[in-house]
Amino acid sequence: MKLAGHTMGTPEYSVPEALDFFARLGLEGAEVIWQENYRCGIDPAASEATLRDLRRHASQAGISIVAITPYEARFNDLDPAVWRASIDAYTRALHGAAVLGARWVRLYGGRFLPGDGKWDERWARLVDSLCELGARAQRLGVVICVENHFNTMADTAARTAALVRAVDHPHVRVLYDQANLGFIGAEAWEDALERLAGLIAYVHVKDFVFTDTSRPFTARDVSHVEQEARIVRSCVVGDGIVPWPAILAGLRRMGYDGVLSLEYERRWHPDDLPPATEGMMRSTQRLRQWLNR
C-alpha cells in the first residue's frame, strides 16, 4: 500500500509547500482539496497552465498528486438547474484531475439531511448522476470514489455499496473511511469491509475518541461537524479508538494494495491536533510500522 498526505492537514501551507512537506515525510502521494478560498487547496477556476505547474512542482519534489477532493454534493437535487450546476462543477474537477495526473476524485453521495424526504426520487437522481459522471471519468482516465460520509445517501457501508452497485460502472468505486462510520455509529470495520468487498478503490486514514456518549451524532452540513455539535475529538493516528492495525490487515487480506490517504483534519479541528510537522509525522511513522509487520 502507498501512503499519501492530505492537504486538509496542512491549512497553514500553500499547495506547493504541502507537496514539499509530504515529500520530506517520504510519502508517495498527495490528495489535494479542490475548493476555492482555502489556502492549501486548488481553486476550481484555476487555469490549465496553473494545474500543469502544480503537477510539475510535485514531480520535481519527488511526489505525485494522486487524488483531488471536491466539495460538490448536489447530485441528487430535484431542482434541474441545481442538479445541472452540480454535474458541471464536478465535471470540471474530473478534467482538473486528468491535467494534474490524479487517478482518483472524491465524491459525496448526494446531500441528504434529516427531514429532507423524497428518498427514492433523490436516490434515482443520484444513480443517474453517477452513471453520467462515470462515463465522463472513464473518457478522462480517472476514477470517481464515493466516500461513506455523514449527511449523504452513502453514509453507511451498506448504502455506499448499494449505490456503487446500482451505478455498476468500473470508474465509480468506493472511498472507504472507517472513522466516518465509527463516529456516526454505523458498521464496525469487519462488517464494513465485508459489505464493501471488491468495491474499495481508495482509503482515508484518521482517528478519533468520543468525548460525549450521551448525545447522538448530528451535523447541519456535509463537509464537517460544527464545533458545538461535536461528540468526538480528532487524534493523531494511533492515539484514538480506530483499530488501524487490524483494518490494514483486513484490507491486505481482501487484496487491497492502493493508497492510504492521511486525512489529518487540522483544517476543521485545529485545537484537537498538533501541527502537521508533529502529528502527520507521527501518524506516518505508525502507519509504516503497522504495514511492515
Short mmCIF file of C-alpha atoms in Angstrom, two decimals:
data_model
loop_
_atom_site.label_atom_id
_atom_site.label_comp_id
_atom_site.label_asym_id
_atom_site.label_seq_id
_atom_site.Cartn_x
_atom_site.Cartn_y
_atom_site.Cartn_z
CA MET A 1 0.00 0.00 0.00
CA LYS A 2 1.09 3.56 -0.72
CA LEU A 3 0.92 6.45 1.76
CA ALA A 4 -0.36 9.89 0.77
CA GLY A 5 -0.73 13.16 2.60
CA HIS A 6 -3.99 15.13 2.51
CA THR A 7 -3.94 18.92 2.35
CA MET A 8 -6.72 19.01 4.95
CA GLY A 9 -3.86 18.50 7.39
CA THR A 10 -1.83 21.49 6.23
CA PRO A 11 -4.06 24.59 6.33
CA GLU A 12 -1.05 26.78 7.16
CA TYR A 13 0.69 25.85 3.88
CA SER A 14 0.20 26.62 0.24
CA VAL A 15 -0.28 23.61 -2.03
CA PRO A 16 3.36 23.67 -3.26
CA GLU A 17 4.56 23.93 0.35
CA ALA A 18 2.39 20.96 1.32
CA LEU A 19 3.73 18.92 -1.59
CA ASP A 20 7.28 19.64 -0.46
CA PHE A 21 6.40 18.70 3.11
CA PHE A 22 4.78 15.41 2.09
CA ALA A 23 7.87 14.60 0.04
CA ARG A 24 10.12 15.26 3.06
CA LEU A 25 7.97 12.83 5.08
CA GLY A 26 8.70 10.21 2.44
CA LEU A 27 5.07 9.97 1.35
CA GLU A 28 4.40 8.70 -2.14
CA GLY A 29 1.39 10.81 -2.99
CA ALA A 30 -0.76 13.81 -2.18
CA GLU A 31 -4.52 14.28 -2.02
CA VAL A 32 -5.32 17.92 -2.67
CA ILE A 33 -8.51 19.77 -1.78
CA TRP A 34 -10.32 21.20 -4.81
CA GLN A 35 -12.15 24.23 -3.42
CA GLU A 36 -11.95 27.99 -3.51
CA ASN A 37 -10.95 30.13 -0.51
CA TYR A 38 -8.74 27.53 1.15
CA ARG A 39 -5.03 28.26 1.19
CA CYS A 40 -4.00 24.63 0.80
CA GLY A 41 -6.47 23.86 -1.95
CA ILE A 42 -6.78 24.28 -5.70
CA ASP A 43 -9.30 26.85 -6.85
CA PRO A 44 -11.69 25.17 -9.33
CA ALA A 45 -11.30 28.25 -11.52
CA ALA A 46 -7.53 27.66 -11.85
CA SER A 47 -6.23 27.64 -15.39
CA GLU A 48 -4.86 24.54 -17.06
CA ALA A 49 -1.43 26.18 -17.03
CA THR A 50 -1.65 26.56 -13.25
CA LEU A 51 -2.61 22.90 -12.88
CA ARG A 52 0.29 21.83 -15.08
CA ASP A 53 2.66 23.94 -12.98
CA LEU A 54 1.44 22.16 -9.83
CA ARG A 55 1.92 18.78 -11.47
CA ARG A 56 5.43 19.80 -12.46
CA HIS A 57 6.20 21.04 -8.95
CA ALA A 58 5.05 17.74 -7.46
CA SER A 59 7.19 15.78 -9.89
CA GLN A 60 10.24 17.87 -9.10
CA ALA A 61 9.62 17.31 -5.38
CA GLY A 62 9.52 13.56 -5.98
CA ILE A 63 5.83 13.07 -5.28
CA SER A 64 2.65 12.75 -7.33
CA ILE A 65 -0.83 14.20 -6.89
CA VAL A 66 -2.86 11.02 -6.65
CA ALA A 67 -6.31 12.42 -5.81
CA ILE A 68 -8.34 15.59 -5.53
CA THR A 69 -11.22 16.30 -3.16
CA PRO A 70 -14.09 18.44 -4.47
CA TYR A 71 -16.89 19.51 -2.13
CA GLU A 72 -19.82 19.40 -4.56
CA ALA A 73 -22.73 17.34 -3.20
CA ARG A 74 -25.93 18.31 -5.02
CA PHE A 75 -26.02 15.37 -7.43
CA ASN A 76 -29.37 14.23 -6.00
CA ASP A 77 -31.06 17.63 -6.05
CA LEU A 78 -34.54 17.57 -7.58
CA ASP A 79 -34.23 21.12 -8.97
CA PRO A 80 -32.97 20.65 -12.57
CA ALA A 81 -30.92 23.84 -12.54
CA VAL A 82 -29.18 22.96 -9.25
CA TRP A 83 -28.60 19.40 -10.43
CA ARG A 84 -27.05 20.52 -13.73
CA ALA A 85 -24.79 23.00 -11.94
CA SER A 86 -23.52 20.19 -9.73
CA ILE A 87 -22.77 17.95 -12.72
CA ASP A 88 -20.94 20.77 -14.49
CA ALA A 89 -18.91 21.67 -11.38
CA TYR A 90 -17.86 18.07 -10.80
CA THR A 91 -17.01 17.59 -14.48
CA ARG A 92 -14.60 20.49 -14.12
CA ALA A 93 -12.96 18.60 -11.24
CA LEU A 94 -12.66 15.46 -13.37
CA HIS A 95 -10.88 17.44 -16.08
CA GLY A 96 -8.65 19.06 -13.46
CA ALA A 97 -7.70 15.66 -12.07
CA ALA A 98 -6.70 14.47 -15.53
CA VAL A 99 -4.46 17.50 -16.05
CA LEU A 100 -2.88 17.04 -12.60
CA GLY A 101 -2.27 13.35 -13.25
CA ALA A 102 -4.53 12.39 -10.34
CA ARG A 103 -6.16 8.99 -10.70
CA TRP A 104 -8.91 9.36 -8.05
CA VAL A 105 -11.57 12.02 -7.40
CA ARG A 106 -13.57 12.02 -4.16
CA LEU A 107 -17.36 12.31 -4.43
CA TYR A 108 -20.06 12.94 -1.85
CA GLY A 109 -23.02 10.61 -2.43
CA GLY A 110 -25.51 13.43 -2.74
CA ARG A 111 -26.73 15.62 0.08
CA PHE A 112 -29.34 14.20 2.45
CA LEU A 113 -30.02 15.75 5.83
CA PRO A 114 -32.59 14.55 8.37
CA GLY A 115 -36.01 15.71 7.26
CA ASP A 116 -35.17 16.13 3.57
CA GLY A 117 -37.64 13.49 2.41
CA LYS A 118 -38.25 12.01 -1.08
CA TRP A 119 -35.52 9.42 -0.60
CA ASP A 120 -36.46 7.28 -3.59
CA GLU A 121 -36.60 10.21 -6.01
CA ARG A 122 -33.30 11.60 -4.77
CA TRP A 123 -31.69 8.16 -4.90
CA ALA A 124 -32.75 7.68 -8.53
CA ARG A 125 -31.40 11.13 -9.42
CA LEU A 126 -28.10 10.30 -7.69
CA VAL A 127 -27.72 7.00 -9.55
CA ASP A 128 -28.39 8.76 -12.87
CA SER A 129 -25.83 11.42 -11.99
CA LEU A 130 -23.15 8.88 -11.23
CA CYS A 131 -23.86 6.97 -14.43
CA GLU A 132 -23.33 10.17 -16.40
CA LEU A 133 -20.24 11.20 -14.42
CA GLY A 134 -18.79 7.69 -14.56
CA ALA A 135 -18.83 7.78 -18.35
CA ARG A 136 -17.04 11.14 -18.30
CA ALA A 137 -14.48 9.85 -15.80
CA GLN A 138 -13.76 6.84 -17.99
CA ARG A 139 -13.08 9.04 -21.01
CA LEU A 140 -10.63 11.07 -18.93
CA GLY A 141 -8.91 8.06 -17.36
CA VAL A 142 -9.86 8.90 -13.76
CA VAL A 143 -11.93 7.07 -11.14
CA ILE A 144 -14.74 8.52 -9.02
CA CYS A 145 -14.57 7.38 -5.39
CA VAL A 146 -17.83 7.64 -3.43
CA GLU A 147 -16.93 8.33 0.19
CA ASN A 148 -19.01 6.87 3.01
CA HIS A 149 -19.86 10.17 4.67
CA PHE A 150 -22.47 11.60 7.03
CA ASN A 151 -25.40 13.62 5.67
CA THR A 152 -25.16 11.93 2.28
CA MET A 153 -27.04 8.99 0.76
CA ALA A 154 -23.86 6.96 1.24
CA ASP A 155 -23.44 7.45 4.97
CA THR A 156 -23.06 3.76 5.87
CA ALA A 157 -21.05 1.00 4.27
CA ALA A 158 -24.26 -0.76 3.25
CA ARG A 159 -25.66 2.30 1.47
CA THR A 160 -22.34 3.12 -0.15
CA ALA A 161 -22.07 -0.41 -1.53
CA ALA A 162 -25.70 -0.34 -2.71
CA LEU A 163 -25.14 2.96 -4.52
CA VAL A 164 -21.98 1.87 -6.32
CA ARG A 165 -23.55 -1.46 -7.29
CA ALA A 166 -26.65 0.35 -8.61
CA VAL A 167 -24.45 2.54 -10.80
CA ASP A 168 -22.48 -0.51 -11.92
CA HIS A 169 -19.67 1.38 -13.65
CA PRO A 170 -15.96 0.46 -13.46
CA HIS A 171 -14.98 4.10 -12.93
CA VAL A 172 -17.31 4.60 -9.95
CA ARG A 173 -15.91 2.89 -6.86
CA VAL A 174 -15.75 3.36 -3.07
CA LEU A 175 -13.65 5.58 -0.83
CA TYR A 176 -13.59 3.70 2.48
CA ASP A 177 -13.36 5.80 5.68
CA GLN A 178 -13.82 3.75 8.86
CA ALA A 179 -13.61 6.79 11.14
CA ASN A 180 -16.63 8.29 9.36
CA LEU A 181 -18.56 5.09 10.06
CA GLY A 182 -17.37 4.98 13.66
CA PHE A 183 -18.46 8.35 14.88
CA ILE A 184 -21.99 8.06 13.45
CA GLY A 185 -22.45 4.60 14.93
CA ALA A 186 -22.55 2.74 11.61
CA GLU A 187 -20.80 -0.56 10.80
CA ALA A 188 -17.77 -1.89 12.65
CA TRP A 189 -14.75 -2.39 10.44
CA GLU A 190 -15.22 -6.14 9.97
CA ASP A 191 -18.80 -5.66 8.73
CA ALA A 192 -17.82 -2.66 6.60
CA LEU A 193 -15.04 -4.50 4.77
CA GLU A 194 -17.33 -7.46 4.13
CA ARG A 195 -20.01 -5.21 2.65
CA LEU A 196 -17.51 -3.22 0.57
CA ALA A 197 -15.50 -6.22 -0.69
CA GLY A 198 -14.46 -5.74 -4.30
CA LEU A 199 -15.52 -2.09 -4.40
CA ILE A 200 -12.82 -0.17 -2.50
CA ALA A 201 -10.50 1.94 -4.65
CA TYR A 202 -9.19 4.41 -2.07
CA VAL A 203 -8.89 4.67 1.72
CA HIS A 204 -8.89 7.61 4.16
CA VAL A 205 -6.99 7.19 7.41
CA LYS A 206 -7.81 9.25 10.51
CA ASP A 207 -8.52 8.65 14.19
CA PHE A 208 -10.76 9.94 16.98
CA VAL A 209 -12.08 9.39 20.50
CA PHE A 210 -15.60 10.02 21.80
CA THR A 211 -15.99 12.97 24.16
CA ASP A 212 -19.74 12.66 24.75
CA THR A 213 -21.62 9.38 24.50
CA SER A 214 -24.88 10.82 25.84
CA ARG A 215 -25.84 12.51 22.56
CA PRO A 216 -26.38 11.06 19.09
CA PHE A 217 -24.35 12.32 16.14
CA THR A 218 -25.79 15.39 14.38
CA ALA A 219 -24.50 17.86 11.84
CA ARG A 220 -26.07 20.62 9.75
CA ASP A 221 -23.78 20.28 6.73
CA VAL A 222 -21.93 17.64 4.74
CA SER A 223 -18.32 18.82 4.83
CA HIS A 224 -17.77 18.96 8.60
CA VAL A 225 -19.41 18.97 12.03
CA GLU A 226 -19.99 22.29 13.76
CA GLN A 227 -17.97 22.70 16.95
CA GLU A 228 -20.99 22.92 19.24
CA ALA A 229 -22.44 19.66 17.83
CA ARG A 230 -19.30 17.56 18.10
CA ILE A 231 -19.24 14.40 20.20
CA VAL A 232 -15.71 13.33 19.21
CA ARG A 233 -12.17 14.69 19.26
CA SER A 234 -9.76 14.13 16.39
CA CYS A 235 -6.48 12.36 17.22
CA VAL A 236 -3.12 11.55 15.75
CA VAL A 237 -3.48 8.14 14.11
CA GLY A 238 -2.85 5.51 16.78
CA ASP A 239 -3.94 7.73 19.69
CA GLY A 240 -7.65 7.08 19.15
CA ILE A 241 -10.06 4.17 19.04
CA VAL A 242 -9.96 3.20 15.34
CA PRO A 243 -8.14 -0.18 15.22
CA TRP A 244 -5.92 0.60 12.26
CA PRO A 245 -3.51 -2.36 12.55
CA ALA A 246 -6.46 -4.77 12.30
CA ILE A 247 -8.09 -2.77 9.50
CA LEU A 248 -4.87 -2.69 7.47
CA ALA A 249 -4.52 -6.44 7.88
CA GLY A 250 -8.13 -6.85 6.76
CA LEU A 251 -7.58 -4.66 3.71
CA ARG A 252 -4.50 -6.67 2.80
CA ARG A 253 -6.37 -9.97 3.15
CA MET A 254 -9.03 -8.74 0.74
CA GLY A 255 -6.36 -7.78 -1.79
CA TYR A 256 -6.32 -4.01 -1.38
CA ASP A 257 -2.96 -2.56 -2.39
CA GLY A 258 -3.90 1.03 -3.12
CA VAL A 259 -3.48 4.40 -1.43
CA LEU A 260 -3.86 5.15 2.27
CA SER A 261 -4.51 8.88 2.43
CA LEU A 262 -3.79 10.51 5.79
CA GLU A 263 -6.85 12.74 6.22
CA TYR A 264 -5.47 14.69 9.16
CA GLU A 265 -8.37 17.02 9.97
CA ARG A 266 -6.45 20.04 11.16
CA ARG A 267 -8.35 22.27 8.74
CA TRP A 268 -11.60 21.73 10.63
CA HIS A 269 -10.29 20.99 14.14
CA PRO A 270 -7.00 22.81 14.75
CA ASP A 271 -7.49 22.76 18.52
CA ASP A 272 -7.62 18.95 18.51
CA LEU A 273 -4.44 18.29 16.58
CA PRO A 274 -0.80 19.39 16.68
CA PRO A 275 0.76 20.90 13.54
CA ALA A 276 1.41 18.56 10.66
CA THR A 277 5.14 18.56 11.32
CA GLU A 278 4.37 16.68 14.53
CA GLY A 279 1.03 14.93 14.07
CA MET A 280 1.27 13.86 10.44
CA MET A 281 4.83 12.73 11.01
CA ARG A 282 3.83 10.52 13.97
CA SER A 283 0.83 9.18 12.05
CA THR A 284 3.04 8.32 9.08
CA GLN A 285 5.60 6.57 11.25
CA ARG A 286 2.91 4.42 12.87
CA LEU A 287 1.33 3.51 9.55
CA ARG A 288 4.70 2.38 8.23
CA GLN A 289 5.32 0.28 11.32
CA TRP A 290 1.95 -1.43 11.01
CA LEU A 291 2.39 -2.05 7.31
CA ASN A 292 5.84 -3.55 7.86
CA ARG A 293 4.61 -6.12 10.36
#
